[in-house]
mmCIF file of C-alpha atoms in Angstrom:
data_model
loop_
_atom_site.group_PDB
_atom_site.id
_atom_site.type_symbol
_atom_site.label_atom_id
_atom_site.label_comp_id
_atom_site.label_asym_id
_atom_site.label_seq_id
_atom_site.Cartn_x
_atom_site.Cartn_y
_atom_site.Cartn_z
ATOM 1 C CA UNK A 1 43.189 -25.005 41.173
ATOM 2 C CA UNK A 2 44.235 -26.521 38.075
ATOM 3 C CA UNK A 3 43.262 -24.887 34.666
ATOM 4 C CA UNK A 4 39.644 -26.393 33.186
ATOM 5 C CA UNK A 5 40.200 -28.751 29.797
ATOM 6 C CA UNK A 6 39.431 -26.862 26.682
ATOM 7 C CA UNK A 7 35.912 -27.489 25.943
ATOM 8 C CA UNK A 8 34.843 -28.065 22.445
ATOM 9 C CA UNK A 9 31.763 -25.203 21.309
ATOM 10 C CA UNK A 10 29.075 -26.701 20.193
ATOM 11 C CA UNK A 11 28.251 -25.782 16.405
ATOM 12 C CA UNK A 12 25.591 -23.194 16.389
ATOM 13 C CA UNK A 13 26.354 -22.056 12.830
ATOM 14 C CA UNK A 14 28.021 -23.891 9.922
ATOM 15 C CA UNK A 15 30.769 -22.131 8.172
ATOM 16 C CA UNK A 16 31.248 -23.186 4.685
ATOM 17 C CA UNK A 17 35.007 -23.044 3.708
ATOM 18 C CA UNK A 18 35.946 -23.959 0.682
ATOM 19 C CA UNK A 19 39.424 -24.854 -1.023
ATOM 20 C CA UNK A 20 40.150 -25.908 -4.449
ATOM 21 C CA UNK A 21 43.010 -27.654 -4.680
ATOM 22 C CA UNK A 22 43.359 -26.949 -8.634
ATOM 23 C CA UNK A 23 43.828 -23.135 -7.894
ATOM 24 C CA UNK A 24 46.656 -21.097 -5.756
ATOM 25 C CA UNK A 25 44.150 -17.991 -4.871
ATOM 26 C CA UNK A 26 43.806 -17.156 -1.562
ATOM 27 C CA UNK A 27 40.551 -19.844 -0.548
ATOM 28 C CA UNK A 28 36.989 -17.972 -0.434
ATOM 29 C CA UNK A 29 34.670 -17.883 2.728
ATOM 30 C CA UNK A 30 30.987 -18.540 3.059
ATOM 31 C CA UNK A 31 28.486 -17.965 5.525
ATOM 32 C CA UNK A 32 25.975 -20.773 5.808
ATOM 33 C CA UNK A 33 23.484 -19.586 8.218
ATOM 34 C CA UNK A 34 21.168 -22.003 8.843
ATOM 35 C CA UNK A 35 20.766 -22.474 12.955
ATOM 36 C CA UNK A 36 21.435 -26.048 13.788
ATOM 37 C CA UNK A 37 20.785 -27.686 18.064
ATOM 38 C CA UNK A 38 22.282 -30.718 19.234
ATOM 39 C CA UNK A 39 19.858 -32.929 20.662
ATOM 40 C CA UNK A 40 21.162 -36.785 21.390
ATOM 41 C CA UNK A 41 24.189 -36.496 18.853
ATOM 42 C CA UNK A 42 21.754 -35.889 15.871
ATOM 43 C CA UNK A 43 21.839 -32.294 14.501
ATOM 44 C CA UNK A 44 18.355 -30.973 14.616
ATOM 45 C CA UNK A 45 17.172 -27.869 12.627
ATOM 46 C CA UNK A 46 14.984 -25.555 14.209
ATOM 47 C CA UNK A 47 11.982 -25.938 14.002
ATOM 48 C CA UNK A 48 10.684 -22.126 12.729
ATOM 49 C CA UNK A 49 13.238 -22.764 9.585
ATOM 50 C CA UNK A 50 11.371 -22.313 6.620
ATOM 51 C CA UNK A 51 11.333 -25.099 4.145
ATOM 52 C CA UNK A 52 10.346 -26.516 1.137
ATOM 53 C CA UNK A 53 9.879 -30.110 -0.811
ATOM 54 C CA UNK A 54 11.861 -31.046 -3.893
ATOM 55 C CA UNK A 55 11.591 -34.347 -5.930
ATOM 56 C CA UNK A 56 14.851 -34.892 -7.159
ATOM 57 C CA UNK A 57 15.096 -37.955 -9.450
ATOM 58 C CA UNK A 58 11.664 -38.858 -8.507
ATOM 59 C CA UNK A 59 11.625 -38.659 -4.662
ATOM 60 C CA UNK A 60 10.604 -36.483 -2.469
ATOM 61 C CA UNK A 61 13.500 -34.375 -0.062
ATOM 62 C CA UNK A 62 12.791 -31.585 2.295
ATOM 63 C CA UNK A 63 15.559 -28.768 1.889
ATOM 64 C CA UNK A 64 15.948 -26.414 4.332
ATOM 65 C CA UNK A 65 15.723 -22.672 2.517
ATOM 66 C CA UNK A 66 19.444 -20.759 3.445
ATOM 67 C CA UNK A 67 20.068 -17.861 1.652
ATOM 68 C CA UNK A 68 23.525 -17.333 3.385
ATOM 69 C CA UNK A 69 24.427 -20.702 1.994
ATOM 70 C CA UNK A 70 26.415 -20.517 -1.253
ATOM 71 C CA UNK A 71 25.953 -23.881 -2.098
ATOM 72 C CA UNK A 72 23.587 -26.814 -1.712
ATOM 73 C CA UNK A 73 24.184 -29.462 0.284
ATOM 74 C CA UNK A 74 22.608 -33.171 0.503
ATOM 75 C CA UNK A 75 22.895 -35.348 3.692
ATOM 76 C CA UNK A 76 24.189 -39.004 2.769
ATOM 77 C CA UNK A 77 21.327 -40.369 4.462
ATOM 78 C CA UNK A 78 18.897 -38.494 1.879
ATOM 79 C CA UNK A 79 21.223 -39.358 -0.925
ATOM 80 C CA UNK A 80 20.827 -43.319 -0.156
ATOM 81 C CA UNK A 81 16.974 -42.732 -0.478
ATOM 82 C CA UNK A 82 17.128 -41.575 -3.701
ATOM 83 C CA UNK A 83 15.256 -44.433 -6.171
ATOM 84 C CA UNK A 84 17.785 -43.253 -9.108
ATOM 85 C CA UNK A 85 20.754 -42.082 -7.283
ATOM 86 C CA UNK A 86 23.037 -40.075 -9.518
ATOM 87 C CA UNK A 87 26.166 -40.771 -10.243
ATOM 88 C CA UNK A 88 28.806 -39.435 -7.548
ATOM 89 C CA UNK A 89 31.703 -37.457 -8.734
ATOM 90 C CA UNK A 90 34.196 -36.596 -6.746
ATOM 91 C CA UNK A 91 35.165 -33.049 -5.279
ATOM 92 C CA UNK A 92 38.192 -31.295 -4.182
ATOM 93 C CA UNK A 93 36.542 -28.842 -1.948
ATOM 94 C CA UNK A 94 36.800 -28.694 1.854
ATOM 95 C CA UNK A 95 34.380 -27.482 4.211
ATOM 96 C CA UNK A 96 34.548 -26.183 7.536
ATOM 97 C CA UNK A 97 32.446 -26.157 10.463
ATOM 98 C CA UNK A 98 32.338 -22.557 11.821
ATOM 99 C CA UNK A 99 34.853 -21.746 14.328
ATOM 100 C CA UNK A 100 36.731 -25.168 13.723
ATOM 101 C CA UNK A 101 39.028 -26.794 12.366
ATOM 102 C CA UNK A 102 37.426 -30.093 11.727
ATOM 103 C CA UNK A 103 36.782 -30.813 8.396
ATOM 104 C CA UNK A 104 33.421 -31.763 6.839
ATOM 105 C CA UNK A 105 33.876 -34.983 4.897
ATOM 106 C CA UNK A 106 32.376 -34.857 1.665
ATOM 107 C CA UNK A 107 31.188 -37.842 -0.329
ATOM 108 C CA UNK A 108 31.034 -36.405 -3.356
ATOM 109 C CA UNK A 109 28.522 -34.047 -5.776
ATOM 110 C CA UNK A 110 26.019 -34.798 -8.415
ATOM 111 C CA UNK A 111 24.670 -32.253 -10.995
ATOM 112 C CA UNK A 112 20.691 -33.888 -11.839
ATOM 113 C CA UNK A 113 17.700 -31.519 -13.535
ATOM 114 C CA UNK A 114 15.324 -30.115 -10.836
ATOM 115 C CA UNK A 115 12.121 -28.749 -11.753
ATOM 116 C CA UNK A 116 10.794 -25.793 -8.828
ATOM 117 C CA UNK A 117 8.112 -23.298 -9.578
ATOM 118 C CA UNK A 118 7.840 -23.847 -12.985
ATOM 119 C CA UNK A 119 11.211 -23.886 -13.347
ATOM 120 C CA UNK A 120 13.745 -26.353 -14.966
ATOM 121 C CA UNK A 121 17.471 -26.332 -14.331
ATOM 122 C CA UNK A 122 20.641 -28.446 -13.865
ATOM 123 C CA UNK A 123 21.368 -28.108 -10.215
ATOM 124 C CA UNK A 124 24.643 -29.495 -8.211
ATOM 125 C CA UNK A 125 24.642 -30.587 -4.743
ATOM 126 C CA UNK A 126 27.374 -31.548 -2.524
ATOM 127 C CA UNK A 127 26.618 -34.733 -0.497
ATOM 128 C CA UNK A 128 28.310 -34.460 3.144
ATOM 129 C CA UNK A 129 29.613 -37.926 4.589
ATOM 130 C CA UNK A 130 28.604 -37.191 8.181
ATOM 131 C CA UNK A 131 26.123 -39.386 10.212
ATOM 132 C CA UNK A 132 25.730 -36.774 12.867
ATOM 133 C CA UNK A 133 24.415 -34.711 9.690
ATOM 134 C CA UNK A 134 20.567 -35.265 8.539
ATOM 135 C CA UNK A 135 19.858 -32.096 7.013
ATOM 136 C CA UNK A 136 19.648 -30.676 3.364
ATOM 137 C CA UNK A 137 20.124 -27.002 2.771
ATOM 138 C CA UNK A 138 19.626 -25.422 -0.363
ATOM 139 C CA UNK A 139 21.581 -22.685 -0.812
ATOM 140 C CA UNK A 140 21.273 -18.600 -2.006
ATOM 141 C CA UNK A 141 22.066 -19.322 -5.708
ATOM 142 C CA UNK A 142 19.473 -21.820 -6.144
ATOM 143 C CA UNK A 143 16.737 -19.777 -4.565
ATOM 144 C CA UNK A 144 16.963 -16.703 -6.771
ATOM 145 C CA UNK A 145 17.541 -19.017 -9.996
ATOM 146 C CA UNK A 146 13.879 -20.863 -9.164
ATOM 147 C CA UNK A 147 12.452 -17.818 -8.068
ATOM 148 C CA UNK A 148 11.855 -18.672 -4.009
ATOM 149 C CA UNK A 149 13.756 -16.039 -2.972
ATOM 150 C CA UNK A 150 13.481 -12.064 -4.208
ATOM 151 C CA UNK A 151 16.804 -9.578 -3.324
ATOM 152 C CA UNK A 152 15.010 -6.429 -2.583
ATOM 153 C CA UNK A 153 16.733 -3.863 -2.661
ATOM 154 C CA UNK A 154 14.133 -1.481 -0.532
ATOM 155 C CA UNK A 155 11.843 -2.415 2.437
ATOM 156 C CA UNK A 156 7.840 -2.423 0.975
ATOM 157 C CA UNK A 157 5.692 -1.604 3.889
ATOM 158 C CA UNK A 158 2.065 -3.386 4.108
ATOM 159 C CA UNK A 159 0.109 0.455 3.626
ATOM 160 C CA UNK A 160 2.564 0.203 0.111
ATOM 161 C CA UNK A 161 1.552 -3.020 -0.879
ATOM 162 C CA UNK A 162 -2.248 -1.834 -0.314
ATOM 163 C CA UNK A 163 -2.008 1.774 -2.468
ATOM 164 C CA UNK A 164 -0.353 -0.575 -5.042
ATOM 165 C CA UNK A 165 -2.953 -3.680 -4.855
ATOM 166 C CA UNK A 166 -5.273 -0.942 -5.252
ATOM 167 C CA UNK A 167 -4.578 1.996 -7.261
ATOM 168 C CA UNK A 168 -7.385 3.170 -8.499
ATOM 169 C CA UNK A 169 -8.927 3.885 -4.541
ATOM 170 C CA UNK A 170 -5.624 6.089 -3.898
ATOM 171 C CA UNK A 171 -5.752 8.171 -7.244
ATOM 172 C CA UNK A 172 -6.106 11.828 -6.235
ATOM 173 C CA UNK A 173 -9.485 12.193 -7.392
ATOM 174 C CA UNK A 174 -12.916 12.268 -5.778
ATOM 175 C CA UNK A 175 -14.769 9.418 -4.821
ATOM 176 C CA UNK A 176 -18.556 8.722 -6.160
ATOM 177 C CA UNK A 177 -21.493 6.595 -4.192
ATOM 178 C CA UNK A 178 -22.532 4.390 -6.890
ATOM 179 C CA UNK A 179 -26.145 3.687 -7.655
ATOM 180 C CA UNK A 180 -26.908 7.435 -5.504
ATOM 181 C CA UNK A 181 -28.518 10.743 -7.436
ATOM 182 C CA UNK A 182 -29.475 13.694 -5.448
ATOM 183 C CA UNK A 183 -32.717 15.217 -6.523
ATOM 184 C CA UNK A 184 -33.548 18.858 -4.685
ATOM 185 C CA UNK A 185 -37.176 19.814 -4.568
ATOM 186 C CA UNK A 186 -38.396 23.777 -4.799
ATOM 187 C CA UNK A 187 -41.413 25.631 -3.593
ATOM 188 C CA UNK A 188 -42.909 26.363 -6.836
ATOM 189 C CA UNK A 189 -44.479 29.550 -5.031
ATOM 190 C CA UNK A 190 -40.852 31.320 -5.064
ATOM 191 C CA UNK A 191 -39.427 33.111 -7.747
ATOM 192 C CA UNK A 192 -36.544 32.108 -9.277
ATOM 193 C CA UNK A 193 -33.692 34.681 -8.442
ATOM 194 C CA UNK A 194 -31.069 35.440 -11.011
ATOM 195 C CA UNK A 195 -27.918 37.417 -9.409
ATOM 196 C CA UNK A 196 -25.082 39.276 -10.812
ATOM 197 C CA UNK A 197 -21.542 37.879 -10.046
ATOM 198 C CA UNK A 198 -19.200 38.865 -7.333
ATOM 199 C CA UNK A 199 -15.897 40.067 -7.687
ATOM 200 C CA UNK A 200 -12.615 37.853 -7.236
ATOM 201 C CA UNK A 201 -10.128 39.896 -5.182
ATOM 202 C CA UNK A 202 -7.278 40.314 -7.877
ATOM 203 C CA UNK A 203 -4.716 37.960 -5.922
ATOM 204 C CA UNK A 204 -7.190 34.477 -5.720
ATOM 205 C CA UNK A 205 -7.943 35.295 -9.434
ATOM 206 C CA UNK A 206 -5.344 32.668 -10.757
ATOM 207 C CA UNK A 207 -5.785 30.121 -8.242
ATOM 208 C CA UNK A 208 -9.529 29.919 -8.718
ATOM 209 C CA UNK A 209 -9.543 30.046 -12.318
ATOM 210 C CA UNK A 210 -6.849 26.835 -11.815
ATOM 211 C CA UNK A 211 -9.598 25.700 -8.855
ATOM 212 C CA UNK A 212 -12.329 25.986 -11.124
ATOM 213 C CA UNK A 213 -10.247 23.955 -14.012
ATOM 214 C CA UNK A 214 -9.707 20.992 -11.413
ATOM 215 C CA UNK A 215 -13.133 20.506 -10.086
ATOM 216 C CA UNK A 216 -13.689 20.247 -13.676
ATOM 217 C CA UNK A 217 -11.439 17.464 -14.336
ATOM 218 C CA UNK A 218 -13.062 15.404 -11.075
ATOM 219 C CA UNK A 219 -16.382 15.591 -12.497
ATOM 220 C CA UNK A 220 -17.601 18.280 -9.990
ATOM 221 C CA UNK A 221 -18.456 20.782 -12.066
ATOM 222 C CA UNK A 222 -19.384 21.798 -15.812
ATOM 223 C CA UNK A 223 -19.431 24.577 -17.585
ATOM 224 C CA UNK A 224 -22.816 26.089 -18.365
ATOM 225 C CA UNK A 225 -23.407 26.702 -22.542
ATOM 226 C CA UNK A 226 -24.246 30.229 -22.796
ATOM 227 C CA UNK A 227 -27.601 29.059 -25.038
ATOM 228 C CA UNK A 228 -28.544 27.211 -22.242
ATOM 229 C CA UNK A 229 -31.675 27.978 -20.252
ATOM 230 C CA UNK A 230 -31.253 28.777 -16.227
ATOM 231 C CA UNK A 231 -33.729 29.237 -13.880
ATOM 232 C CA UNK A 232 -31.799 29.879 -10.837
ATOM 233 C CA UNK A 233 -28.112 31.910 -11.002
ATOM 234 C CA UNK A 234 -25.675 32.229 -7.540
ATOM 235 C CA UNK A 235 -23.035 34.262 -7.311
ATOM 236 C CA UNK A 236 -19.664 32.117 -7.004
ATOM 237 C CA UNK A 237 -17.875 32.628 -3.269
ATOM 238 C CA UNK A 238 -14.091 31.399 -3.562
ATOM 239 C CA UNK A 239 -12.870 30.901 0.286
ATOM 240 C CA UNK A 240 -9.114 30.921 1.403
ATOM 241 C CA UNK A 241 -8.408 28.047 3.242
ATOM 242 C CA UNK A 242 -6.724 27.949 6.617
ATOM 243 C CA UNK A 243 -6.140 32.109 6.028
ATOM 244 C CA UNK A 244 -4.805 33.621 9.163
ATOM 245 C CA UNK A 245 -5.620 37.258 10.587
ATOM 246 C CA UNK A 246 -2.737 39.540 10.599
ATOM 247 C CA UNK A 247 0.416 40.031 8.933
ATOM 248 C CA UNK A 248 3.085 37.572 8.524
ATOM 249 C CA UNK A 249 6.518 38.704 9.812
ATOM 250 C CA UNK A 250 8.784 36.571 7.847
ATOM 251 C CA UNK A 251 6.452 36.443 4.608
ATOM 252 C CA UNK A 252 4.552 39.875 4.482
ATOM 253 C CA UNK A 253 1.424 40.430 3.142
ATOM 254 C CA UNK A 254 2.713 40.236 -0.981
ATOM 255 C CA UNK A 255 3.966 36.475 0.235
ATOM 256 C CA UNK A 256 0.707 35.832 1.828
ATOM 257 C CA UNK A 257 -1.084 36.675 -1.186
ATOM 258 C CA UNK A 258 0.889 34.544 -3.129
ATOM 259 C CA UNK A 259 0.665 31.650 -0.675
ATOM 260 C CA UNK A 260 -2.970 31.827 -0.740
ATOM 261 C CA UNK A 261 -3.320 32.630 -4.237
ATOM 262 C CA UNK A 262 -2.561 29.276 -5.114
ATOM 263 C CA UNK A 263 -5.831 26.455 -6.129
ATOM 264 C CA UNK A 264 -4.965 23.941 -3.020
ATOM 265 C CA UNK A 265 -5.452 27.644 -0.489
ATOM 266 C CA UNK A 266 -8.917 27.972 -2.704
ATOM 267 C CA UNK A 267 -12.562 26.399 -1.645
ATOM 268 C CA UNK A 268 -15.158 27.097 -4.697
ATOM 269 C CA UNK A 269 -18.449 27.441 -2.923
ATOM 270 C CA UNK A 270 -21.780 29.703 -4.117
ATOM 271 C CA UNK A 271 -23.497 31.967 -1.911
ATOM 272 C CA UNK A 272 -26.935 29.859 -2.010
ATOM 273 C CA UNK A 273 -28.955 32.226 0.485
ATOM 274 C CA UNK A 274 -31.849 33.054 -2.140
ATOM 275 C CA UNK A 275 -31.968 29.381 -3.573
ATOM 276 C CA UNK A 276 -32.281 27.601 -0.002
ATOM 277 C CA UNK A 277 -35.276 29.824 0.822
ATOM 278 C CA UNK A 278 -36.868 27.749 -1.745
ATOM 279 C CA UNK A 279 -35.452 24.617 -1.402
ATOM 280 C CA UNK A 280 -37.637 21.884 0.410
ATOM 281 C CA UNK A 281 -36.000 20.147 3.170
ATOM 282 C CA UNK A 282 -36.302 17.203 4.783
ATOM 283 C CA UNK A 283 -34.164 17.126 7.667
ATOM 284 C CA UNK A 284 -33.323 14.060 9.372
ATOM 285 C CA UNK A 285 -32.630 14.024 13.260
ATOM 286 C CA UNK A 286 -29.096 13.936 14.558
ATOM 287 C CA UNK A 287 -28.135 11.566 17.089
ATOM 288 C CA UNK A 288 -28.457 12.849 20.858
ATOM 289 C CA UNK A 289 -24.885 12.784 22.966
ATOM 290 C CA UNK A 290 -26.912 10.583 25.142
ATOM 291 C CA UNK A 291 -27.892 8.624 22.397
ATOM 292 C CA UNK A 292 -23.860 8.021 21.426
ATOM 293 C CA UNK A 293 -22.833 7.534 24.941
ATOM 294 C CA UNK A 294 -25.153 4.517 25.415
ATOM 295 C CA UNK A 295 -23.801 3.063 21.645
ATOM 296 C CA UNK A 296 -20.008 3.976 22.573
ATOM 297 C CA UNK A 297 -20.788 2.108 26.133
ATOM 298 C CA UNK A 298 -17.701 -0.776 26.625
ATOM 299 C CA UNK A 299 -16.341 0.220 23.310
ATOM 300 C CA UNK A 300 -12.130 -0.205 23.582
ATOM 301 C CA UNK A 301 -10.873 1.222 20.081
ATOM 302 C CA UNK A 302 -12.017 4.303 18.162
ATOM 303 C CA UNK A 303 -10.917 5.629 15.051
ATOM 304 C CA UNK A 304 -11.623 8.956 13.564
ATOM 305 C CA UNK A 305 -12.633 9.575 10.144
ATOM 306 C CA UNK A 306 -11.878 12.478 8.013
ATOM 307 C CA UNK A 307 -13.997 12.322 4.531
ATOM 308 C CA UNK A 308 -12.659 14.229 1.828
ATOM 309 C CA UNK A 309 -15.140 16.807 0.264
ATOM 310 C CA UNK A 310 -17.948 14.132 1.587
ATOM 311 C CA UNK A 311 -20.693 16.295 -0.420
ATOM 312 C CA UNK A 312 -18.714 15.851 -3.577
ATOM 313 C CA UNK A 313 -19.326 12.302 -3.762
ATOM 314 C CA UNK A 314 -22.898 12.143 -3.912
ATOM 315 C CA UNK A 315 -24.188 12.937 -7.298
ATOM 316 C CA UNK A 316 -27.085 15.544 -8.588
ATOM 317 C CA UNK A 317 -29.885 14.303 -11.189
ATOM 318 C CA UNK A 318 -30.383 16.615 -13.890
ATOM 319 C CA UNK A 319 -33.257 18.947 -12.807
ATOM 320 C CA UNK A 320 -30.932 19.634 -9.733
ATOM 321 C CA UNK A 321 -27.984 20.537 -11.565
ATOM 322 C CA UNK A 322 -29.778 23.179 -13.263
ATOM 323 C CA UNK A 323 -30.613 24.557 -9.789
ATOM 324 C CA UNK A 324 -26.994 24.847 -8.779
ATOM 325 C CA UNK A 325 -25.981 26.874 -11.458
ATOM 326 C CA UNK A 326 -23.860 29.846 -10.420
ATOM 327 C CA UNK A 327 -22.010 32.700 -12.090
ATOM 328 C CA UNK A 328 -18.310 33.814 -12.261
ATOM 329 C CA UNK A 329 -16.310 36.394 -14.245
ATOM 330 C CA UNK A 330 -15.510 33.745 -16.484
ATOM 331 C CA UNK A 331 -19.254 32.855 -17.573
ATOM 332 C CA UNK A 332 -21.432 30.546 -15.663
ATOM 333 C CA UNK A 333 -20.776 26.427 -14.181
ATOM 334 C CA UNK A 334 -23.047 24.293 -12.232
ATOM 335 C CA UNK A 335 -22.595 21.276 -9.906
ATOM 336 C CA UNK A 336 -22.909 17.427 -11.105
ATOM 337 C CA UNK A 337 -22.510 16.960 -7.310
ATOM 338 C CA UNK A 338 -23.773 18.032 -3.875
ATOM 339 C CA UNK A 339 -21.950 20.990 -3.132
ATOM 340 C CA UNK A 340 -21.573 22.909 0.489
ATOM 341 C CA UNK A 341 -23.854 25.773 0.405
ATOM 342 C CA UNK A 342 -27.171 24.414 0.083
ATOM 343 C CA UNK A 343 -29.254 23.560 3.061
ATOM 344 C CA UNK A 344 -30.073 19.867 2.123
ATOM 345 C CA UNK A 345 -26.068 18.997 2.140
ATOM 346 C CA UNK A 346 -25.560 17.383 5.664
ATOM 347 C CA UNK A 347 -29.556 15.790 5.227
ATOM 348 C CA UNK A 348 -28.741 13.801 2.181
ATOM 349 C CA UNK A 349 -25.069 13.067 3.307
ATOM 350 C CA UNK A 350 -26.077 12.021 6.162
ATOM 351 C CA UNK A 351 -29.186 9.611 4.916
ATOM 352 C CA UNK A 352 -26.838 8.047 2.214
ATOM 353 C CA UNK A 353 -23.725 7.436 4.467
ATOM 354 C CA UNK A 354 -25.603 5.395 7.228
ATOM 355 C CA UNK A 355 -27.717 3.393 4.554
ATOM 356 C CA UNK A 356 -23.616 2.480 2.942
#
């Protein structure tokens, strides 16, 4: 069988070669990447290209936006709509179609004042001479100049442009319900108890007096004036977080103490036993599991919640601050929020959280 004719590849890309004549340098290469179809001898762009609308000496031309393309280019055909056509000077570059060596004829370039975004500029475009072409790419230097395009030189995710959008919701601080005050009641037939501190094991000592200094900062707590009158007085429990039986192998028990001596290993809690003996409640029911089988009935997607320190963000009024006033080695604070400990906590949480 004889050998098949060469068959001419159809242009999926155009290749933007260009040679000036004036200078000997070796001739510089550019990528135009814009995807172009043949359909009945007309090149077609496709349609998901993204585009945009430019009035160039007062009418109205739909570029195609290539930022591989390192210049712009104007179809004749759009160039003899033009009301005030510029003046055509003529160039002495040559262009290429990718993977070919047929040349792309070009009629000639105009330089006219293009206003995008805001933005004014003098802007040159190269007008092709080719029927078969009826599309208008504007090219990579254009599109930074009028701001369309944005180089990045890192990839933003959507949870980034969130924590940035809003910054205040991500600082690490604790939340507050606005518009929500706590108020504890007491049975005014038990006698206000006033205890003597507890002692802070020597190795927690530095990472609850840093503890203490935090909750401080986020509005937690307050420190109590030592002229200041106090009914009820808890001793202050710290509690080591996630603290593990036994001794560690690799760390000992001197790097345990160290790893738990520090304020994120430390919970600040009172021992509240005497105060919620007199503390009114007013407990609300929880739901049944029967109860959240029939609601969860059909349901497709769950998500789990984790609140942090969900007490902390429901404020005290006064007369219940003064209740929550406990003692330390370092003199006495009390709570400006709901703090774990009392009995009431999960009631109140629980009340405010479904009614938000």
């Amino acid at each position: 069988m004889g050998a098949k004719p060469n068959q001419k590849k159809p242009k999926s890309f155009i290749h933007n070669h260009i040679n000036d004549d004036s200078s000997e340098s070796e001739s510089e290469t550019f990528f135009i990447r814009t995807r172009f179809r043949r359909i009945n001898g007309v090149n077609k762009v496709n349609e998901s290209s993204p585009t945009i609308e430019i009035t160039i000496n007062g009418t109205k031309c739909v570029f195609i936006i290539d930022t591989g393309a390192p210049s712009n280019l104007m179809s004749a055909k759009t160039y003899f709509k033009l009301v005030n056509k510029p003046k055509l000077t003529a160039s002495n570059k040559r262009m290429y179609g990718y993977n070919s060596d047929e040349q792309i004829p070009i009629l000639g370039t105009f330089e006219t004042e293009v206003t995008i975004n805001g933005i004014t500029s003098k802007t040159m475009f190269y007008v092709v001479n080719d029927k078969k072409s009826t599309e208008n790419l504007l090219g990579h230097p254009s599109l930074k100049e009028f701001k369309i395009v944005e180089i990045m030189n890192q990839v933003t995710t959507y949870a980034h442009c969130i924590e940035q959008k809003f910054k205040k919701l991500f600082e690490n601080r604790i939340g507050k319900m606005i518009g929500v005050k706590v108020s504890i009641l007491t049975n005014p037939d038990v006698k206000p108890s006033q205890q003597p501190h507890y002692q802070v094991p020597y190795h927690l000592i530095p990472g609850t007096k840093e503890k203490l200094q935090e909750l401080i900062s986020n509005e937690i707590l307050e420190k109590v004036d030592e002229n200041t009158k106090v009914t009820w007085i808890s001793p202050m429990l710290p509690v080591q977080k996630g603290a593990q039986k036994g001794k560690s192998k690799t760390k000992g028990i001197a790097g345990q103490q160290r790893e738990m001596a520090s304020k994120s290993s430390i919970r600040i809690t009172s021992d509240n036993k005497k105060l919620n003996k007199a503390i009114i409640r007013r407990p609300r029911p929880m739901p049944s599991l029967q109860t959240l089988t029939y609601d969860l009935n059909g349901k497709k997607w769950f998500s789990k919640v984790d609140i942090r320190d969900a007490f902390n963000q429901l404020e005290l009024d006064e007369a219940s601050k003064v209740l929550t006033t406990f003692v330390t080695p370092w003199g006495l604070y009390r709570y400006r929020r709901l703090n774990m400990g009392l009995c009431i906590a999960s009631d109140f949480f629980k009340k405010y959280f479904k009614q938000n």
